[in-house]
Amino acid sequence: MTVLEDRIAMADADANTQRLDDWFERLERMPVPEGFRVEIVGGNVFMTPQRNTHWQIIRAFLWALDDRFGRDVKVFSDVRIDFPGHENGFCPDVALLKDSAKPDDTGHWRYQDVEFVAEVVSQGTAANDYGPKRTAYATAEVPVYVIADPYQGRCLVHTDPKDGDYAEPVKVDFGTDIDLTGTVVDLVLKTDAFPRD
């Protein structure tokens, strides 16, 4: 990449962040019903209700990460992180950041510090988890991306991002442990208590 191309890319990223900031500022002023999560995927706003099944699976991920790394771990749920691509202000269901992660000058967490993401599929936004988010996470080189799908009763484990894509995912049915040893997460996640929809 030439110096000019690098500067153009940085200017585009700054403009993208400013547009996302404007979008989220407007959304915060809207009367979004309690219990709904809001995120922007590819420039489109998605509001989805937090269902019990969804939350139970998220909690299982959070507890496993707390048990593995302790209470001081930088793990978040539903916190905005801007990812590569056109207006991608995601609020991952679960995001684990490097110990050294710090918010940038605007107070946002950097996608370059994300080590693990888990998304729990909702009916209305399933296509995002399997499509644009998968692409954005791979482009951002997130080492481990897990999709938990309570409708299929299965998790897809994506690892080893390269050239904007992941290798073929490992499919793990609910009730079978997800072996993440050998990854940055280095744990075995039990799925036997994951509820189904």
XYZ file of N, CA and C in Angstrom:
591
model
N 0.846 -1.166 0.000
C 0.000 0.000 0.000
C 0.900 1.241 0.000
N 0.603 2.158 -0.894
C 1.396 3.382 -0.959
C 1.003 4.315 0.171
N 1.808 5.338 0.386
C 1.507 6.324 1.425
C 0.170 6.991 1.134
N -0.088 7.308 -0.141
C -1.360 7.941 -0.516
C -2.533 7.017 -0.244
N -2.399 5.736 -0.614
C -3.472 4.774 -0.361
C -3.711 4.607 1.140
N -2.633 4.616 1.905
C -2.740 4.503 3.357
C -3.488 5.701 3.941
N -3.185 6.891 3.465
C -3.875 8.098 3.953
C -5.340 8.107 3.557
N -5.641 7.659 2.347
C -7.034 7.584 1.903
C -7.797 6.593 2.774
N -7.194 5.447 3.051
C -7.850 4.440 3.902
C -8.100 4.989 5.299
N -7.115 5.721 5.852
C -7.289 6.308 7.190
C -8.400 7.354 7.175
N -8.484 8.170 6.125
C -9.538 9.184 6.023
C -10.901 8.520 5.908
N -10.992 7.437 5.125
C -12.250 6.701 5.004
C -12.662 6.113 6.346
N -11.702 5.547 7.087
C -12.001 4.967 8.402
C -12.482 6.042 9.368
N -11.843 7.220 9.350
C -12.272 8.324 10.217
C -13.682 8.777 9.873
N -13.983 8.886 8.576
C -15.323 9.299 8.146
C -16.351 8.249 8.540
N -15.990 6.980 8.401
C -16.880 5.886 8.779
C -17.191 5.950 10.276
N -16.159 6.175 11.105
C -16.345 6.279 12.552
C -17.243 7.464 12.888
N -17.041 8.589 12.221
C -17.869 9.774 12.482
C -19.326 9.506 12.129
N -19.573 8.828 11.006
C -20.958 8.492 10.624
C -21.572 7.568 11.671
N -20.793 6.571 12.127
C -21.316 5.664 13.146
C -21.599 6.408 14.447
N -20.699 7.313 14.836
C -20.937 8.116 16.040
C -22.243 8.895 15.914
N -22.469 9.498 14.744
C -23.710 10.253 14.511
C -24.934 9.348 14.604
N -24.846 8.169 13.975
C -25.954 7.213 14.032
C -26.267 6.820 15.481
N -25.248 6.422 16.217
C -25.482 5.960 17.586
C -25.975 7.093 18.486
N -25.510 8.309 18.249
C -26.001 9.449 19.028
C -27.495 9.647 18.783
N -27.917 9.534 17.552
C -29.352 9.653 17.233
C -30.149 8.508 17.849
N -29.591 7.301 17.755
C -30.288 6.138 18.298
C -30.450 6.229 19.808
N -29.452 6.799 20.491
C -29.547 6.947 21.945
C -30.662 7.906 22.357
N -31.013 8.832 21.466
C -32.096 9.779 21.767
C -33.473 9.207 21.438
N -33.504 8.114 20.707
C -34.779 7.492 20.338
C -35.328 6.692 21.516
N -36.632 6.537 21.545
C -37.229 5.728 22.619
C -37.141 4.233 22.314
N -35.916 3.695 22.356
C -35.721 2.265 22.124
C -36.258 1.513 23.342
N -37.142 0.548 23.136
C -37.707 -0.184 24.274
C -36.619 -0.887 25.089
N -36.823 -0.923 26.381
C -35.871 -1.611 27.260
C -35.804 -3.080 26.871
N -34.599 -3.626 26.941
C -34.415 -5.030 26.600
C -34.113 -5.261 25.132
N -34.001 -4.200 24.355
C -33.640 -4.329 22.950
C -32.183 -3.950 22.768
N -31.518 -4.623 21.874
C -30.147 -4.273 21.545
C -30.150 -3.631 20.175
N -29.289 -2.653 20.010
C -29.213 -1.908 18.759
C -27.788 -1.974 18.240
N -27.646 -2.288 16.957
C -26.337 -2.253 16.321
C -26.503 -1.905 14.852
N -25.385 -1.545 14.233
C -25.390 -1.160 12.830
C -24.498 -2.135 12.074
N -25.094 -2.791 11.089
C -24.374 -3.776 10.280
C -24.483 -3.345 8.829
N -23.345 -3.001 8.241
C -23.339 -2.585 6.848
C -24.185 -1.362 6.580
N -24.251 -0.452 7.548
C -25.022 0.771 7.376
C -26.504 0.622 7.676
N -26.951 -0.566 8.076
C -28.358 -0.809 8.415
C -28.499 -0.965 9.919
N -29.552 -0.358 10.472
C -29.802 -0.417 11.913
C -30.670 -1.636 12.221
N -30.244 -2.395 13.225
C -31.001 -3.562 13.664
C -31.295 -3.419 15.153
N -32.582 -3.590 15.504
C -33.003 -3.605 16.906
C -33.635 -4.962 17.167
N -33.075 -5.694 18.114
C -33.609 -7.013 18.408
C -33.855 -7.148 19.907
N -34.963 -7.805 20.268
C -35.232 -7.997 21.697
C -34.309 -9.044 22.293
N -33.973 -8.864 23.543
C -33.156 -9.834 24.272
C -34.103 -10.902 24.814
N -34.023 -12.096 24.259
C -34.883 -13.186 24.701
C -34.183 -13.994 25.793
N -34.959 -14.723 26.549
C -34.418 -15.529 27.635
C -33.395 -16.538 27.123
N -33.723 -17.256 26.058
C -32.812 -18.258 25.506
C -31.482 -17.610 25.119
N -31.596 -16.492 24.453
C -30.425 -15.733 24.001
C -29.532 -15.386 25.204
N -30.150 -14.814 26.224
C -29.396 -14.375 27.400
C -28.766 -15.550 28.153
N -29.465 -16.681 28.269
C -28.917 -17.838 28.974
C -27.617 -18.325 28.316
N -27.586 -18.309 26.985
C -26.380 -18.749 26.274
C -25.260 -17.723 26.448
N -25.598 -16.441 26.342
C -24.594 -15.390 26.563
C -23.979 -15.537 27.952
N -24.835 -15.743 28.959
C -24.326 -15.907 30.328
C -23.372 -17.078 30.452
N -23.664 -18.172 29.774
C -22.778 -19.340 29.832
C -21.394 -18.987 29.284
N -21.352 -18.233 28.183
C -20.071 -17.783 27.642
C -19.351 -16.878 28.639
N -20.072 -15.911 29.196
C -19.462 -14.958 30.135
C -18.911 -15.670 31.363
N -19.682 -16.605 31.926
C -19.221 -17.341 33.103
C -17.974 -18.154 32.778
N -17.974 -18.813 31.614
C -16.807 -19.629 31.242
C -15.561 -18.758 31.116
N -15.714 -17.572 30.527
C -14.557 -16.678 30.390
C -14.121 -16.133 31.744
N -15.081 -15.802 32.613
C -14.732 -15.355 33.970
C -14.004 -16.462 34.733
N -14.512 -17.687 34.628
C -13.871 -18.811 35.320
C -12.449 -19.033 34.806
N -12.249 -18.847 33.515
C -10.938 -19.094 32.908
C -9.952 -17.964 33.201
N -10.419 -16.691 33.103
C -9.500 -15.555 33.176
C -9.632 -14.712 34.441
N -10.650 -14.948 35.255
C -10.858 -14.149 36.460
C -11.796 -12.975 36.206
N -12.144 -12.294 37.277
C -13.140 -11.213 37.196
C -12.612 -9.935 36.561
N -11.302 -9.797 36.433
C -10.727 -8.581 35.843
C -10.563 -8.677 34.335
N -11.015 -9.774 33.743
C -10.882 -9.962 32.309
C -11.692 -8.894 31.563
N -11.181 -8.472 30.416
C -11.890 -7.485 29.594
C -12.840 -8.231 28.663
N -13.991 -8.580 29.213
C -15.025 -9.261 28.440
C -16.289 -8.416 28.520
N -16.938 -8.249 27.366
C -18.092 -7.361 27.284
C -19.243 -8.050 26.583
N -20.432 -7.570 26.862
C -21.623 -7.988 26.142
C -22.366 -6.737 25.728
N -22.686 -6.679 24.441
C -23.513 -5.591 23.923
C -22.836 -4.224 24.001
N -21.522 -4.179 23.841
C -20.766 -2.924 23.853
C -20.270 -2.667 22.431
N -20.447 -1.450 21.970
C -20.100 -1.100 20.594
C -18.594 -1.207 20.322
N -18.298 -1.894 19.230
C -16.946 -1.964 18.679
C -17.103 -1.807 17.166
N -16.391 -0.878 16.571
C -16.472 -0.655 15.133
C -15.518 -1.609 14.426
N -16.055 -2.335 13.448
C -15.281 -3.321 12.706
C -15.106 -2.881 11.259
N -14.119 -3.470 10.553
C -13.889 -3.102 9.161
C -15.141 -3.322 8.306
N -15.225 -2.529 7.258
C -16.362 -2.622 6.351
C -17.181 -1.354 6.423
N -18.209 -1.280 5.616
C -19.050 -0.092 5.542
C -19.961 0.014 6.760
N -19.720 1.009 7.587
C -20.565 1.326 8.747
C -20.948 0.084 9.554
N -19.938 -0.546 10.140
C -20.124 -1.724 10.978
C -19.890 -1.365 12.440
N -20.903 -0.871 13.115
C -20.847 -0.610 14.543
C -21.523 -1.759 15.266
N -20.774 -2.837 15.483
C -21.343 -4.042 16.090
C -21.366 -3.924 17.611
N -22.319 -4.621 18.200
C -22.408 -4.792 19.658
C -22.428 -6.294 19.911
N -21.259 -6.947 19.861
C -21.231 -8.412 19.970
C -21.892 -8.909 21.259
N -22.494 -10.085 21.145
C -23.082 -10.692 22.340
C -22.011 -10.927 23.396
N -20.843 -11.381 22.968
C -19.702 -11.566 23.867
C -18.435 -11.179 23.107
N -17.605 -10.343 23.704
C -16.311 -9.984 23.113
C -15.254 -10.006 24.206
N -14.181 -10.725 23.951
C -13.031 -10.786 24.849
C -11.915 -9.977 24.219
N -11.362 -9.028 24.981
C -10.277 -8.188 24.488
C -8.962 -8.575 25.151
N -7.872 -8.222 24.496
C -6.544 -8.450 25.059
C -6.430 -7.732 26.397
N -5.602 -8.242 27.285
C -5.351 -7.597 28.573
C -4.863 -6.165 28.397
N -4.083 -5.926 27.352
C -3.493 -4.612 27.113
C -4.442 -3.628 26.442
N -5.661 -4.048 26.126
C -6.600 -3.192 25.396
C -6.950 -1.941 26.188
N -7.009 -0.841 25.467
C -7.422 0.442 26.039
C -8.326 1.121 25.028
N -9.306 1.887 25.497
C -10.154 2.623 24.542
C -9.310 3.632 23.752
N -9.751 3.918 22.523
C -9.037 4.901 21.709
C -9.377 6.319 22.175
N -8.927 7.303 21.428
C -9.136 8.713 21.813
C -10.604 9.105 21.883
N -11.473 8.371 21.183
C -12.906 8.677 21.200
C -13.654 7.872 22.256
N -12.925 7.027 22.994
C -13.564 6.223 24.045
C -14.077 4.880 23.559
N -13.796 4.516 22.300
C -14.251 3.241 21.757
C -13.156 2.182 21.883
N -13.589 0.939 22.049
C -12.649 -0.176 22.025
C -12.260 -0.430 20.584
N -11.023 -0.859 20.376
C -10.493 -1.091 19.029
C -10.691 -2.558 18.625
N -11.134 -2.755 17.397
C -11.329 -4.132 16.923
C -10.014 -4.903 16.893
N -8.888 -4.207 16.770
C -7.587 -4.880 16.733
C -7.266 -5.583 18.051
N -7.980 -5.225 19.125
C -7.739 -5.836 20.433
C -8.693 -6.985 20.752
N -9.606 -7.297 19.847
C -10.591 -8.355 20.084
C -9.941 -9.715 19.801
N -10.033 -10.607 20.783
C -9.455 -11.950 20.646
C -10.508 -13.031 20.424
N -11.734 -12.765 20.863
C -12.789 -13.776 20.798
C -14.131 -13.073 20.705
N -14.991 -13.590 19.855
C -16.364 -13.087 19.758
C -17.305 -14.283 19.732
N -18.423 -14.159 20.442
C -19.514 -15.131 20.344
C -20.779 -14.362 20.016
N -21.511 -14.845 19.047
C -22.813 -14.285 18.695
C -23.845 -15.385 18.857
N -24.979 -15.045 19.479
C -26.083 -15.973 19.636
C -27.146 -15.556 18.626
N -27.529 -16.468 17.774
C -28.422 -16.181 16.664
C -29.823 -15.813 17.154
N -30.356 -14.744 16.572
C -31.762 -14.364 16.722
C -32.407 -14.547 15.363
N -33.694 -14.858 15.338
C -34.356 -15.114 14.067
C -34.218 -13.948 13.093
N -34.447 -12.736 13.572
C -34.466 -11.581 12.684
C -33.109 -11.135 12.181
N -32.037 -11.562 12.843
C -30.702 -11.096 12.456
C -29.720 -12.243 12.202
N -30.219 -13.446 12.028
C -29.348 -14.615 11.809
C -28.433 -14.413 10.605
N -28.964 -13.825 9.544
C -28.162 -13.622 8.330
C -26.934 -12.754 8.620
N -27.052 -11.812 9.549
C -25.895 -10.973 9.908
C -24.785 -11.808 10.539
N -25.149 -12.690 11.465
C -24.149 -13.494 12.172
C -23.409 -14.428 11.229
N -24.144 -15.028 10.280
C -23.547 -15.978 9.340
C -22.879 -15.295 8.150
N -23.236 -14.039 7.874
C -22.737 -13.359 6.686
C -21.822 -12.189 6.981
N -22.383 -10.951 7.022
C -21.539 -9.766 7.158
C -20.672 -9.731 8.421
N -21.187 -10.229 9.541
C -20.373 -10.220 10.761
C -19.212 -11.209 10.637
N -19.487 -12.375 10.096
C -18.424 -13.364 9.887
C -17.320 -12.760 9.020
N -17.714 -12.083 7.957
C -16.744 -11.451 7.065
C -15.955 -10.356 7.788
N -16.660 -9.505 8.531
C -15.989 -8.412 9.250
C -15.047 -8.948 10.314
N -15.470 -9.980 11.061
C -14.598 -10.547 12.089
C -13.362 -11.190 11.466
N -13.527 -11.864 10.325
C -12.382 -12.469 9.649
C -11.448 -11.389 9.116
N -12.019 -10.338 8.533
C -11.203 -9.233 8.020
C -10.432 -8.565 9.156
N -11.071 -8.462 10.326
C -10.427 -7.875 11.511
C -9.439 -8.841 12.157
N -9.391 -10.059 11.650
C -8.509 -11.112 12.161
C -8.788 -11.461 13.621
N -10.083 -11.508 13.974
C -10.483 -11.994 15.299
C -10.145 -13.489 15.317
N -9.266 -13.926 16.232
C -8.783 -15.312 16.204
C -9.860 -16.383 16.357
N -10.893 -16.110 17.176
C -11.943 -17.114 17.404
C -13.305 -16.427 17.349
N -14.182 -16.958 16.499
C -15.559 -16.469 16.381
C -16.484 -17.667 16.487
N -17.366 -17.660 17.488
C -18.308 -18.749 17.694
C -19.730 -18.230 17.467
N -20.464 -18.940 16.633
C -21.886 -18.661 16.426
C -22.659 -19.747 17.163
N -23.498 -19.352 18.115
C -24.360 -20.297 18.825
C -25.775 -20.130 18.277
N -26.325 -21.182 17.716
C -27.635 -21.120 17.063
C -28.639 -21.983 17.824
N -29.494 -21.352 18.660
C -30.453 -22.137 19.440
C -31.574 -22.748 18.601
N -31.737 -22.320 17.352
C -32.762 -22.898 16.473
C -32.277 -24.208 15.877
N -30.991 -24.283 15.559
C -30.406 -25.513 15.040
C -29.809 -26.379 16.149
N -29.638 -25.785 17.353
C -29.025 -26.528 18.457
C -27.572 -26.848 18.169
N -26.865 -25.857 17.603
C -25.492 -26.099 17.147
C -24.670 -24.827 17.252
N -23.378 -25.011 17.463
C -22.410 -23.911 17.401
C -21.496 -24.133 16.206
N -21.095 -23.028 15.593
C -20.069 -23.059 14.558
C -18.857 -22.337 15.118
N -17.720 -22.990 15.105
C -16.492 -22.433 15.663
C -15.562 -22.065 14.507
N -15.330 -20.753 14.363
C -14.459 -20.240 13.307
C -13.121 -19.839 13.918
N -12.039 -20.308 13.320
C -10.691 -19.952 13.785
C -9.798 -19.694 12.569
N -8.609 -19.238 12.866
C -7.569 -19.057 11.850
C -7.991 -18.151 10.691
N -8.335 -16.896 10.987
C -8.695 -15.992 9.892
C -7.496 -15.712 8.984
N -7.766 -15.684 7.692
C -6.695 -15.405 6.735
C -7.319 -14.821 5.475
N -6.745 -13.720 5.018
C -7.200 -13.073 3.787
C -8.699 -12.772 3.816
N -9.195 -12.313 4.960
C -10.592 -11.907 5.063
C -11.601 -13.027 5.146
N -11.147 -14.223 5.501
C -12.076 -15.342 5.637
C -11.553 -16.291 6.709
N -12.447 -17.143 7.186
C -12.077 -18.184 8.139
C -11.984 -19.518 7.408
N -11.225 -20.430 8.007
C -11.208 -21.804 7.517
C -12.607 -22.387 7.736
N -12.842 -23.549 7.207
C -14.133 -24.218 7.380
C -14.437 -24.339 8.879
N -15.644 -23.924 9.321
C -15.934 -23.975 10.758
C -16.109 -25.394 11.272
N -15.837 -25.543 12.562
C -16.107 -26.804 13.245
C -17.535 -26.719 13.777
N -18.342 -27.740 13.483
C -19.738 -27.774 13.940
C -19.814 -28.592 15.224
N -20.438 -27.981 16.244
C -20.545 -28.638 17.546
C -22.003 -28.570 17.987
N -22.642 -29.734 18.122
C -24.034 -29.770 18.570
C -24.129 -29.410 20.041
N -25.224 -28.732 20.418
C -25.480 -28.454 21.826
C -25.444 -29.780 22.583
N -24.812 -29.765 23.747
C -24.655 -30.974 24.544
C -23.253 -31.548 24.420
N -22.509 -31.079 23.402
C -21.123 -31.495 23.193
C -20.214 -30.329 23.577
N -19.111 -30.617 24.239
C -18.182 -29.553 24.636
C -17.526 -28.910 23.415
N -17.296 -27.595 23.506
C -16.533 -26.877 22.488
C -15.098 -26.797 22.995
N -14.202 -27.444 22.276
C -12.797 -27.476 22.683
C -12.067 -26.293 22.054
N -11.789 -25.277 22.869
C -11.066 -24.093 22.413
C -9.644 -24.071 22.961
N -9.182 -25.233 23.459
C -7.783 -25.298 23.884
C -6.933 -25.170 22.623
N -5.787 -24.580 22.774
C -4.947 -24.349 21.617
C -5.287 -23.056 20.885
N -6.318 -22.337 21.354
C -6.644 -21.016 20.819
C -6.311 -19.982 21.895
N -6.501 -18.695 21.590
C -6.237 -17.649 22.577
C -7.140 -17.769 23.799
N -8.287 -18.422 23.639
C -9.225 -18.573 24.750
C -8.791 -19.719 25.661
N -8.261 -20.785 25.080
C -7.694 -21.912 25.809
C -8.610 -22.446 26.907
N -9.823 -22.834 26.507
C -10.749 -23.443 27.462
C -11.645 -24.435 26.745
N -12.317 -25.261 27.544
C -13.339 -26.165 27.030
C -14.666 -25.623 27.534
N -15.545 -25.289 26.597
C -16.838 -24.688 26.933
C -17.924 -25.747 26.885
N -18.604 -25.917 27.998
C -19.697 -26.891 28.071
C -20.955 -26.276 27.471
N -21.654 -27.030 26.627
C -22.874 -26.525 25.992
C -24.106 -27.312 26.420
N -23.933 -28.245 27.358
C -25.071 -29.102 27.744
C -26.234 -28.317 28.336
N -25.989 -27.122 28.869
C -27.072 -26.318 29.439
C -27.591 -25.262 28.458
N -27.070 -25.229 27.239
C -27.548 -24.251 26.260
C -29.003 -24.579 25.899
N -29.917 -23.652 26.126
C -31.312 -23.916 25.748
C -31.516 -23.798 24.248
N -32.594 -24.399 23.766
C -32.946 -24.338 22.343
C -34.230 -23.554 22.168
N -34.378 -23.001 21.002
C -35.640 -22.329 20.627
C -36.353 -23.162 19.605
